[in-house]
Tab-separated table of N, CA and C in Angstrom:
chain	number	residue	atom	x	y	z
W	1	UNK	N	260.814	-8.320	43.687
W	1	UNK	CA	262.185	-7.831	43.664
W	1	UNK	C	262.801	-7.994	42.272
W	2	UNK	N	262.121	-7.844	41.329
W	2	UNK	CA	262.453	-7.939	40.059
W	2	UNK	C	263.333	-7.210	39.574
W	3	UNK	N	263.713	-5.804	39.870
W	3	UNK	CA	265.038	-5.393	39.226
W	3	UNK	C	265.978	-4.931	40.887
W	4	UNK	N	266.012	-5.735	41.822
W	4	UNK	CA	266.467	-5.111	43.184
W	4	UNK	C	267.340	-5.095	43.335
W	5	UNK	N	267.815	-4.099	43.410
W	5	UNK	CA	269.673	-3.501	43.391
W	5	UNK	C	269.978	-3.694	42.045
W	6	UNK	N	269.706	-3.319	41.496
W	6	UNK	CA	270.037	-3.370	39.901
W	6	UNK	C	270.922	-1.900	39.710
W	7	UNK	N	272.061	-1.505	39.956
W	7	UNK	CA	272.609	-0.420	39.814
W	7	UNK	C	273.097	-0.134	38.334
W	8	UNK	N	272.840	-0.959	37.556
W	8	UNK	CA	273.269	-0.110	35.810
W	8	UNK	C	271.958	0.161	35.337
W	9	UNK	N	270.675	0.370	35.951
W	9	UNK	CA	269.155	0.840	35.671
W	9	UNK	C	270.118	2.702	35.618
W	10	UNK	N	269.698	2.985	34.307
W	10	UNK	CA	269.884	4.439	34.265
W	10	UNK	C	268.678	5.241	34.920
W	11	UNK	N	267.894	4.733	34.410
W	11	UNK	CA	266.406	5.366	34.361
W	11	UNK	C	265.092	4.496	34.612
W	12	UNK	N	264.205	4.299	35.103
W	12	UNK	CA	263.118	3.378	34.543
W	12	UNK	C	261.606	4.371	34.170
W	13	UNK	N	261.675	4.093	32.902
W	13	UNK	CA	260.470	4.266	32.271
W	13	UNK	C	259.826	3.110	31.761
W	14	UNK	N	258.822	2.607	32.561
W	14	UNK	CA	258.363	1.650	31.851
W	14	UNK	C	257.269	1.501	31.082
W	15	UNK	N	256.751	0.695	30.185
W	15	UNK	CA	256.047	0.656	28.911
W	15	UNK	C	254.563	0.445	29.419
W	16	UNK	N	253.473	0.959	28.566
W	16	UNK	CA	252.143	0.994	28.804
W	16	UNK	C	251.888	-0.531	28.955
W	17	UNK	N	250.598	-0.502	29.887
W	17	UNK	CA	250.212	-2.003	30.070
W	17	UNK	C	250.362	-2.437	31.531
W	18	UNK	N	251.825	-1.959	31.953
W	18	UNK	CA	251.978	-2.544	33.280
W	18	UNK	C	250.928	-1.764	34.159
W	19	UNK	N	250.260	-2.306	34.971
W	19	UNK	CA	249.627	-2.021	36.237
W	19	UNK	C	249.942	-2.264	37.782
W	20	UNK	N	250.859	-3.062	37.751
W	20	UNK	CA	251.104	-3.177	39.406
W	20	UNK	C	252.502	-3.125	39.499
W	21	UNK	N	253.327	-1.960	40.466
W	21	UNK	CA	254.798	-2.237	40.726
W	21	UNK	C	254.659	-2.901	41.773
W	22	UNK	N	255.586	-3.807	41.852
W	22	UNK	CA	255.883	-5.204	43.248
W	22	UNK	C	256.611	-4.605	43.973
W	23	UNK	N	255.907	-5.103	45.331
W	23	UNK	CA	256.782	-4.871	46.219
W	23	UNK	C	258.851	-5.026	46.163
W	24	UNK	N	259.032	-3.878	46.617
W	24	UNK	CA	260.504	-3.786	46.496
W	24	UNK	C	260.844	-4.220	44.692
W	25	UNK	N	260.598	-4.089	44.172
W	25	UNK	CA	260.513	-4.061	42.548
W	25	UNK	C	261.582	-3.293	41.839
W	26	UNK	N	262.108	-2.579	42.478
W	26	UNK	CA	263.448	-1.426	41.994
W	26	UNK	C	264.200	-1.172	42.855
W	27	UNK	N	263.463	-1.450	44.260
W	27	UNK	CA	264.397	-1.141	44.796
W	27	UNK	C	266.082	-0.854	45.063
W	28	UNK	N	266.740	-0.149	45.533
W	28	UNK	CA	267.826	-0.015	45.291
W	28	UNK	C	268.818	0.249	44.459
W	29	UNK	N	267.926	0.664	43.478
W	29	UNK	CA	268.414	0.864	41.936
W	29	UNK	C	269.220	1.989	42.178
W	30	UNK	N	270.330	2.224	42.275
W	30	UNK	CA	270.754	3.748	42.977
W	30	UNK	C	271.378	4.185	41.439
W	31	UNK	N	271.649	3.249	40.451
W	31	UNK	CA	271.606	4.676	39.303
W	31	UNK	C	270.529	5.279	38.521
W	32	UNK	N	269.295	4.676	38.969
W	32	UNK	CA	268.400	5.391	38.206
W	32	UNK	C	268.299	6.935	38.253
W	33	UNK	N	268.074	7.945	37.522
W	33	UNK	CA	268.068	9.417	37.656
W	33	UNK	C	266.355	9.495	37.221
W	34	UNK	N	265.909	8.969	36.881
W	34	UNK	CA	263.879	9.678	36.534
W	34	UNK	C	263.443	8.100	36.274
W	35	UNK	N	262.103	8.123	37.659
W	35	UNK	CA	261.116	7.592	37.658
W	35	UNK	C	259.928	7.813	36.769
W	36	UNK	N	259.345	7.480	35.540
W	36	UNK	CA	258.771	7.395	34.844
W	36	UNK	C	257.244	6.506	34.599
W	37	UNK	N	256.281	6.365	34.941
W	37	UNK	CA	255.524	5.276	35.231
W	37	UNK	C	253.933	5.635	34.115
W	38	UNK	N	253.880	4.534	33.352
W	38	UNK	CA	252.624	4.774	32.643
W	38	UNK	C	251.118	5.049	32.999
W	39	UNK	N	250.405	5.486	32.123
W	39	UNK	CA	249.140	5.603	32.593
W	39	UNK	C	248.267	4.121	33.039
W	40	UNK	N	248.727	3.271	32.534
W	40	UNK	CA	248.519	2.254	32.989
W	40	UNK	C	248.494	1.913	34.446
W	41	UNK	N	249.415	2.068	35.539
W	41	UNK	CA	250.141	1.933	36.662
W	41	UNK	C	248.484	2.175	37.730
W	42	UNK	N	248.292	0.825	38.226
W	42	UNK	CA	246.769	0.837	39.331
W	42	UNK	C	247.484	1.291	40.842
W	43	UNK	N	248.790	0.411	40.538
W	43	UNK	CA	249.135	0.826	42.499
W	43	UNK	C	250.667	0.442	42.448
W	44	UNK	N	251.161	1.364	43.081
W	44	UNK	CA	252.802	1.313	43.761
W	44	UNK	C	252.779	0.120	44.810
W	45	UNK	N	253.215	-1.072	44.957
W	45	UNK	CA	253.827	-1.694	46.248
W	45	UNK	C	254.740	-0.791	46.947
W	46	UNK	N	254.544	-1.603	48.624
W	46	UNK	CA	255.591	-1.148	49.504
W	46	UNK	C	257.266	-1.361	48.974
W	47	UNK	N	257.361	-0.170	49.451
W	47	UNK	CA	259.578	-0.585	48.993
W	47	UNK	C	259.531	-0.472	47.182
W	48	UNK	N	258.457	-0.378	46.986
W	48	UNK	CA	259.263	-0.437	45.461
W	48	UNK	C	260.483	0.008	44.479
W	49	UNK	N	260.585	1.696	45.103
W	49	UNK	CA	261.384	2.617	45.076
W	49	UNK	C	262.726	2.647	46.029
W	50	UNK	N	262.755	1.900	47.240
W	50	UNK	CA	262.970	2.823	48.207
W	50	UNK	C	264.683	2.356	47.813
W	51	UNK	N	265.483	3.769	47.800
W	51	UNK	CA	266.885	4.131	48.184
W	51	UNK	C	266.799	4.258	46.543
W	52	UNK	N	266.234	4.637	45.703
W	52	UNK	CA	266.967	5.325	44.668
W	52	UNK	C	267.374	6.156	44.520
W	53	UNK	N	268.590	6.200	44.908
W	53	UNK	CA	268.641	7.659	45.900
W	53	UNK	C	269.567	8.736	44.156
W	54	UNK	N	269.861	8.197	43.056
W	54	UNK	CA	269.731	9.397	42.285
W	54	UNK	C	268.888	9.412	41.436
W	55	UNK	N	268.032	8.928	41.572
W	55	UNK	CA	266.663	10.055	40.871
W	55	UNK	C	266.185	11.166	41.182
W	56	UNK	N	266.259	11.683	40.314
W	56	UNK	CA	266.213	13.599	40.522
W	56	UNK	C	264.550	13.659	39.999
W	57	UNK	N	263.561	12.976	39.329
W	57	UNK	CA	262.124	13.107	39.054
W	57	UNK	C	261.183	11.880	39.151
W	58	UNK	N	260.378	12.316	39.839
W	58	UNK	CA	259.476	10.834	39.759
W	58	UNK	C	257.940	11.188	39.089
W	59	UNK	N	257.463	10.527	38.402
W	59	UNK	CA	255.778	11.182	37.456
W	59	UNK	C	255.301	9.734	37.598
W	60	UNK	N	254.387	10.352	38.552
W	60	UNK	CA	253.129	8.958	38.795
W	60	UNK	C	251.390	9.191	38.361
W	61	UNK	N	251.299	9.100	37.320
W	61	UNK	CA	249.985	8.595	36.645
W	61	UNK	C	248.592	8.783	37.821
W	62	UNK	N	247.218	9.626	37.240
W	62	UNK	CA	246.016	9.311	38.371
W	62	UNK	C	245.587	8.316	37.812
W	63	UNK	N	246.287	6.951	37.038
W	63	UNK	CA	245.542	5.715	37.207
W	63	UNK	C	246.239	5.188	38.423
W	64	UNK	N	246.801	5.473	39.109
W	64	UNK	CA	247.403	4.832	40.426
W	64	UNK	C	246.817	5.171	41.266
W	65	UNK	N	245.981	4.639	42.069
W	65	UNK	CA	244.882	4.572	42.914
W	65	UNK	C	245.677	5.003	44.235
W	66	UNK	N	246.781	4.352	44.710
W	66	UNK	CA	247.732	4.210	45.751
W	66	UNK	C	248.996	4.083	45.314
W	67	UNK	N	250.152	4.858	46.161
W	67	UNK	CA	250.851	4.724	46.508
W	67	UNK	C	251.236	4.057	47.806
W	68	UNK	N	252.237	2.840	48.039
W	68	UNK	CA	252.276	2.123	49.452
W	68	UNK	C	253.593	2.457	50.328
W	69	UNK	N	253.217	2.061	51.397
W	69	UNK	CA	253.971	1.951	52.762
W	69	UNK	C	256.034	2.065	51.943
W	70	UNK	N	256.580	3.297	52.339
W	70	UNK	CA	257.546	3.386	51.948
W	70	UNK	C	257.945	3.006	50.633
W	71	UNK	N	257.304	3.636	49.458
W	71	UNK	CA	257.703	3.279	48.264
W	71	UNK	C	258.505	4.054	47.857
W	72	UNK	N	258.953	5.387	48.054
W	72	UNK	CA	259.901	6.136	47.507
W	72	UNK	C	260.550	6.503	48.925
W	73	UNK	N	261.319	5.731	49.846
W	73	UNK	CA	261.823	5.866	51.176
W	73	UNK	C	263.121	6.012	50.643
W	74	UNK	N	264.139	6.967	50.931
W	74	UNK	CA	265.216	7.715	51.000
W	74	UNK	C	265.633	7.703	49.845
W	75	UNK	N	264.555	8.436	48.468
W	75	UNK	CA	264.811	9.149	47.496
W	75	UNK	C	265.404	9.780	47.058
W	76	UNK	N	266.353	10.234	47.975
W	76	UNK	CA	266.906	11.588	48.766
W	76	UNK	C	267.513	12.843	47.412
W	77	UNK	N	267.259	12.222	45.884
W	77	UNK	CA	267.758	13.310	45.048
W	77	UNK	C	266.340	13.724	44.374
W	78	UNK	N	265.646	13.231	44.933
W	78	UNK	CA	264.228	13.848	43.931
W	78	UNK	C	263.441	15.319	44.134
W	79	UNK	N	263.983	15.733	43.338
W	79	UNK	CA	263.574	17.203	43.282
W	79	UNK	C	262.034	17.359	42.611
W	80	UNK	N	261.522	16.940	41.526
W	80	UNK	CA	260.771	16.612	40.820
W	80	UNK	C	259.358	15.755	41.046
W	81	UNK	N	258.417	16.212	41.780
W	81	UNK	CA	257.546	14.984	41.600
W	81	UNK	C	256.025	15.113	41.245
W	82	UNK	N	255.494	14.591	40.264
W	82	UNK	CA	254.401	14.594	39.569
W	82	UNK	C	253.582	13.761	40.047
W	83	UNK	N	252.224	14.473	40.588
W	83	UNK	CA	251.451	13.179	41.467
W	83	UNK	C	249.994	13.310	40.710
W	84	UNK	N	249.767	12.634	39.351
W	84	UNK	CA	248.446	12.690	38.765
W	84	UNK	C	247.568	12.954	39.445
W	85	UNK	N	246.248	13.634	39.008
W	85	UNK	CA	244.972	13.384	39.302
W	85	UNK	C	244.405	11.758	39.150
W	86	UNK	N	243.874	11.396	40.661
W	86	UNK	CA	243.105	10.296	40.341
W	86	UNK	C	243.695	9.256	41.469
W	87	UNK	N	244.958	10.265	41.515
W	87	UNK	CA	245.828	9.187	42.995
W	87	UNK	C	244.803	9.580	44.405
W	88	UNK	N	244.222	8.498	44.999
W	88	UNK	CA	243.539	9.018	46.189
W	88	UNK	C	243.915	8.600	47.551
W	89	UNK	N	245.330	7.606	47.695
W	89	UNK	CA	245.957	7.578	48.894
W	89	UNK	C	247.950	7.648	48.895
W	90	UNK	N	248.196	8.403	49.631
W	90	UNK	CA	249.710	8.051	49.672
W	90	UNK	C	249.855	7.312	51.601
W	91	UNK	N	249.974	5.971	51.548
W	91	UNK	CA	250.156	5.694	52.841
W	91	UNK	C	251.418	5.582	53.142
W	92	UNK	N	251.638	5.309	54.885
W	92	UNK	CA	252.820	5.458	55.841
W	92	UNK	C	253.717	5.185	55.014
W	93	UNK	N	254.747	6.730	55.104
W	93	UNK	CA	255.930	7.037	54.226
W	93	UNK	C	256.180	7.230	52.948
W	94	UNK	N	255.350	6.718	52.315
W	94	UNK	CA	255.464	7.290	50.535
W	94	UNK	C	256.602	8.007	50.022
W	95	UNK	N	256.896	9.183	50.879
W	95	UNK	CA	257.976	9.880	50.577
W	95	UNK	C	258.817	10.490	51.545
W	96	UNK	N	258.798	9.483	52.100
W	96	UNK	CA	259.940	9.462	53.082
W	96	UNK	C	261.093	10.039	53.617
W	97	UNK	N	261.881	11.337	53.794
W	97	UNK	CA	263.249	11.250	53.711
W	97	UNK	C	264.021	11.273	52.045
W	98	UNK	N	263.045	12.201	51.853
W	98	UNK	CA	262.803	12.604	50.057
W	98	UNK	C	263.748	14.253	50.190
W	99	UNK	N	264.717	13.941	50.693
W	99	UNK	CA	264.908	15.138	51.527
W	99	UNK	C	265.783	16.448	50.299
W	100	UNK	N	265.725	16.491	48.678
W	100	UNK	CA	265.861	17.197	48.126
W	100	UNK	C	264.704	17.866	47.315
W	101	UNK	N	263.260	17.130	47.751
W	101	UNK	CA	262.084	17.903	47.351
W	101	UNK	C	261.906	19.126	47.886
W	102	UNK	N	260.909	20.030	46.911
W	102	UNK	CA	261.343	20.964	47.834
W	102	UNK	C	259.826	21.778	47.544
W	103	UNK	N	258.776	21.265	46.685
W	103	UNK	CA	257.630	21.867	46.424
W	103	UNK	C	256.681	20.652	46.267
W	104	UNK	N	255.346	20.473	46.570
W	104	UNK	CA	254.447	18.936	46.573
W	104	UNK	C	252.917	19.748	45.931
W	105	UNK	N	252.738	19.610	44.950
W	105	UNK	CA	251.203	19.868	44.632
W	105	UNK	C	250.551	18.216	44.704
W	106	UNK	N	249.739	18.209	45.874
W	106	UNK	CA	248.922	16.682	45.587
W	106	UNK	C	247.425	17.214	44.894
W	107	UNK	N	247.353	15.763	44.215
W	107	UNK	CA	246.045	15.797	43.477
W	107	UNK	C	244.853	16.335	44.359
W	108	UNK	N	243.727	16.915	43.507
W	108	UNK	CA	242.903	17.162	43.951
W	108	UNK	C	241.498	15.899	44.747
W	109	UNK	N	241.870	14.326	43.852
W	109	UNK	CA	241.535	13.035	44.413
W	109	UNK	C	242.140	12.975	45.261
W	110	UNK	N	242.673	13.515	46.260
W	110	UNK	CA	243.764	12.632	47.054
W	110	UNK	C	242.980	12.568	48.587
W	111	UNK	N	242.205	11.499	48.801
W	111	UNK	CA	241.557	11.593	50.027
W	111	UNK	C	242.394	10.691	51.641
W	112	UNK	N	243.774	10.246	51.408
W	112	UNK	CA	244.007	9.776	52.356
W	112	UNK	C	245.806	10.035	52.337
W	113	UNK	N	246.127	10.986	53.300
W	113	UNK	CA	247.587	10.927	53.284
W	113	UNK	C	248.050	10.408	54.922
W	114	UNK	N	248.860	9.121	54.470
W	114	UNK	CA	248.938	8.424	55.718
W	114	UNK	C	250.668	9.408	56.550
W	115	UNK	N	250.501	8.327	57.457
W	115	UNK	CA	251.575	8.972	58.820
W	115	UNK	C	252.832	8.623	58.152
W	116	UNK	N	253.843	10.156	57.970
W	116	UNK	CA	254.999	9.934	57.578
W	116	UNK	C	255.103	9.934	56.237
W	117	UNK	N	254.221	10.602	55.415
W	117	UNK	CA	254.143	10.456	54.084
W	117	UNK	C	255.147	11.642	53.405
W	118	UNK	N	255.886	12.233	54.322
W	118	UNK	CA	256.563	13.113	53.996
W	118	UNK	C	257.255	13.738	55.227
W	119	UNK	N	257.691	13.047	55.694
W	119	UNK	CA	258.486	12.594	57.434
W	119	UNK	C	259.687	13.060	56.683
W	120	UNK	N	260.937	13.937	57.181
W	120	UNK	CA	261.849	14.155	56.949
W	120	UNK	C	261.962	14.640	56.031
W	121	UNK	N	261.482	15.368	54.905
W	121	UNK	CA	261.628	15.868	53.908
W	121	UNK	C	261.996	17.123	54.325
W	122	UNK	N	263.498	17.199	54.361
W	122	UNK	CA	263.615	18.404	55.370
W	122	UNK	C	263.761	19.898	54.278
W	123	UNK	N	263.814	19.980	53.281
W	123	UNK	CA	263.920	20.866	52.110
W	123	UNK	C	262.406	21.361	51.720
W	124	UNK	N	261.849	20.427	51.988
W	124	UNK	CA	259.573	20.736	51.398
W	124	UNK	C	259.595	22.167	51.928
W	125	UNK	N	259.395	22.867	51.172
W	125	UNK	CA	258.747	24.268	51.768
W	125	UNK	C	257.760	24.564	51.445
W	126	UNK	N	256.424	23.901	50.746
W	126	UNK	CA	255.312	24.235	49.884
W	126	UNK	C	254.944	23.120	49.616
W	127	UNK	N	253.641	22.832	50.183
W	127	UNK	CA	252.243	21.422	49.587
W	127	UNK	C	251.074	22.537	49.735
W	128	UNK	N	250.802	22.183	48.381
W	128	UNK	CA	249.143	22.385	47.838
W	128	UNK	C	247.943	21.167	48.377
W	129	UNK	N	247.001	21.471	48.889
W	129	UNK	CA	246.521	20.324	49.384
W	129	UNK	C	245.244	20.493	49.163
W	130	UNK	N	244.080	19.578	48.418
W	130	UNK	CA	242.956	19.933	47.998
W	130	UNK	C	241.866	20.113	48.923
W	131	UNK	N	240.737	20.375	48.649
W	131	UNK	CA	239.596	20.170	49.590
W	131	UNK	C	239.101	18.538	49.637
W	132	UNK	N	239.384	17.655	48.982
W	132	UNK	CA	238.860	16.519	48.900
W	132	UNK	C	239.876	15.868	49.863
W	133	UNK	N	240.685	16.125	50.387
W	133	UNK	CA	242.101	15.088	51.467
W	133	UNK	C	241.450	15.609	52.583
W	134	UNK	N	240.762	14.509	53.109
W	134	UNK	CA	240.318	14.597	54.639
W	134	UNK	C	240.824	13.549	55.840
W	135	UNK	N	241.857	12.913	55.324
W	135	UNK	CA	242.077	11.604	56.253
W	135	UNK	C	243.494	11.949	56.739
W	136	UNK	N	243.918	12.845	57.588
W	136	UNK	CA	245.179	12.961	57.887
W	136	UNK	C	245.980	12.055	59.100
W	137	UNK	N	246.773	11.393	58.710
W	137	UNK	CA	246.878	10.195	59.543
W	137	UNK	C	248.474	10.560	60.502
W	138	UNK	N	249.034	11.535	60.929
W	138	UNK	CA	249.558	12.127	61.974
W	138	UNK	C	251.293	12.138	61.652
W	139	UNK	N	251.852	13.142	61.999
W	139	UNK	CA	253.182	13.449	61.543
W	139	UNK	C	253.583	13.401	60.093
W	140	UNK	N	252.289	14.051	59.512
W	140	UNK	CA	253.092	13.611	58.107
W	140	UNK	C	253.872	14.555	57.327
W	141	UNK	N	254.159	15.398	57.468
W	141	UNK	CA	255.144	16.587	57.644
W	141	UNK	C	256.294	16.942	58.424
W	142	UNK	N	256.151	16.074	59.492
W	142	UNK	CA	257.515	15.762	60.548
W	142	UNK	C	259.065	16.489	60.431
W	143	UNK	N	259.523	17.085	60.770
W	143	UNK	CA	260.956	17.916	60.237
W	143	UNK	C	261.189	17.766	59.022
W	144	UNK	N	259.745	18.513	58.387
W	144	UNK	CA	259.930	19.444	56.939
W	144	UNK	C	260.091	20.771	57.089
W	145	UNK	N	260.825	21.438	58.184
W	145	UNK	CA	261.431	22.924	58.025
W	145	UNK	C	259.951	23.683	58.234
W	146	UNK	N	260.351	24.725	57.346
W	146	UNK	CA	259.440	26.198	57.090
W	146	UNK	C	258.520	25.592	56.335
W	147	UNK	N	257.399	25.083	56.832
W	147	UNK	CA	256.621	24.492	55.197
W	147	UNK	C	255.563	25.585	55.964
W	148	UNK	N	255.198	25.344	54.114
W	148	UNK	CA	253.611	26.387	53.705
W	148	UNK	C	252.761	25.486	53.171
W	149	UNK	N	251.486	25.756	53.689
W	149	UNK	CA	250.560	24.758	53.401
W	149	UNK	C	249.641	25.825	52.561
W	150	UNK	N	249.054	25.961	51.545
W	150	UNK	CA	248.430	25.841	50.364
W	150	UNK	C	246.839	25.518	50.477
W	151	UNK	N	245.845	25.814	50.939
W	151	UNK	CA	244.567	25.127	51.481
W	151	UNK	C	243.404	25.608	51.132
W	152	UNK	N	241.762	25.063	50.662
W	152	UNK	CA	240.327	26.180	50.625
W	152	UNK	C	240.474	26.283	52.351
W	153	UNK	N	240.051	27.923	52.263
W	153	UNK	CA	239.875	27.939	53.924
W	153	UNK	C	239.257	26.890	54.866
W	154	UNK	N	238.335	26.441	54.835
W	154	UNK	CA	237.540	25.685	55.303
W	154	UNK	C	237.579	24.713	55.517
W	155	UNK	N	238.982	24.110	55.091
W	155	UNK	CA	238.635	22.322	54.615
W	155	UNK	C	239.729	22.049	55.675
W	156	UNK	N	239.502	20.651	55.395
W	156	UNK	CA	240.700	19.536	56.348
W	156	UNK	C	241.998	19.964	56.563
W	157	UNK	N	242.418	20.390	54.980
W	157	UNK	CA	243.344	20.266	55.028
W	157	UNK	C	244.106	21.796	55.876
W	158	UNK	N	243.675	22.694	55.859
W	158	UNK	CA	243.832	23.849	56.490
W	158	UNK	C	243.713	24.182	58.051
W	159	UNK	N	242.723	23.208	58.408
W	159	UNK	CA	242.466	22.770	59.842
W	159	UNK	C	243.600	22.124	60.507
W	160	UNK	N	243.998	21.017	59.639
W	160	UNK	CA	245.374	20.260	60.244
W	160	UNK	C	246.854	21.232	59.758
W	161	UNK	N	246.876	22.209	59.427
W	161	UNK	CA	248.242	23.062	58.924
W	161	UNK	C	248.085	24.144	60.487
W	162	UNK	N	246.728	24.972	60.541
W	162	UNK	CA	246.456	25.394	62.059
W	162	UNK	C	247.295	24.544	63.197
W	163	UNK	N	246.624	23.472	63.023
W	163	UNK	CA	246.529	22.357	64.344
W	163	UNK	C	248.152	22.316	64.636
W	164	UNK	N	249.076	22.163	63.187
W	164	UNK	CA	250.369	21.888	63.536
W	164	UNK	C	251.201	22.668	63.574
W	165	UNK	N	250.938	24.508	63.375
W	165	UNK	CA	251.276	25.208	63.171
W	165	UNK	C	252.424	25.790	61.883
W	166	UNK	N	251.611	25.050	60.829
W	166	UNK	CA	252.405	25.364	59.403
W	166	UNK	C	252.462	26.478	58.888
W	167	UNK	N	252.813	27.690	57.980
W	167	UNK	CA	252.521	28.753	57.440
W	167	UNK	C	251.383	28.327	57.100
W	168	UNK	N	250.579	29.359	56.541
W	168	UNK	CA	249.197	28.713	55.666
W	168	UNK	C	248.999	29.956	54.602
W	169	UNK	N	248.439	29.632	53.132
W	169	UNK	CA	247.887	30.221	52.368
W	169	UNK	C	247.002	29.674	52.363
W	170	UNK	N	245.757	30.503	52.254
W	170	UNK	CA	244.437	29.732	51.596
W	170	UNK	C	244.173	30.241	50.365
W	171	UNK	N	243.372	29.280	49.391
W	171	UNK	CA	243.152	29.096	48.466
W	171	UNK	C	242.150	29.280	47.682
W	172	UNK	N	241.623	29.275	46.173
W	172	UNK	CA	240.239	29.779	46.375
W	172	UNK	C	239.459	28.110	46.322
């Protein structure tokens, strides 16, 4: 809880080197406006993010292996979000009630998107989703509206957009 509730945080960009955000670590920072995170960055803790609610961009590095259990939970101004190559799980809630996003390209590493990883994002109208994300762990799209799912025909991820009845493009 190192900067938690810290409301005169304009922004956090933090400096190369760091590798682990702590649990609840920013949390509550409600003036931050852009999440910024180095290539450095191995893994998001749970809560780290959650209620920054004016940040309008978040850019997370594919040295971040994971994103955890509600780390960007009621984001609610983030329009913006950059999810490196190399990220290969977002688990339960990640982006929570992120509810001014409104487009998601996930990495092409991204082999595990847990339950609720995008629960309420009621603005999402568009995730790109690779052939390598095969672990779909249930509701994770939950009253996101009109969404379009983005998919190679064949793969997981196109199977579960069927299953839940999402728009679908396929992909090459």
């Amino acid at each position: 809880k190192a900067f938690y509730f810290c409301d005169d945080l304009s922004e956090t960009v933090l400096p190369d080197g760091v590798e682990t955000i702590g649990e609840w670590a920013f949390a509550k920072c409600f003036g931050a406006k852009r999440i910024i995170l180095p290539d450095s960055v191995k893994s998001i803790g749970d809560h780290a993010f959650l209620k920054c609610d004016s940040a309008k961009e978040a850019v997370i590095p594919g040295s971040c292996e994971y994103i955890d259990v509600s780390a960007f939970y009621q984001c609610t101004s983030i329009e913006k979000l950059t999810l490196g190559e190399g990220i290969k799980e977002l688990r339960k809630g990640a982006f929570e009630e992120c509810s001014s996003l409104k487009e998601v390209v996930l990495p092409e590493s991204l082999v595990t998107l847990g339950k609720y990883a995008f629960y309420n994002c009621t603005s999402l109208k568009k995730v790109t989703i690779g052939s390598a994300t095969v672990n779909f762990e249930g509701d994770i799209f939950e009253n996101a509206g009109e969404l379009t799912v983005v998919a190679p025909e064949s793969s997981a991820a196109a199977e579960y957009a069927q299953k839940n009845n999402f728009n679908i493009i396929f992909s090459e």
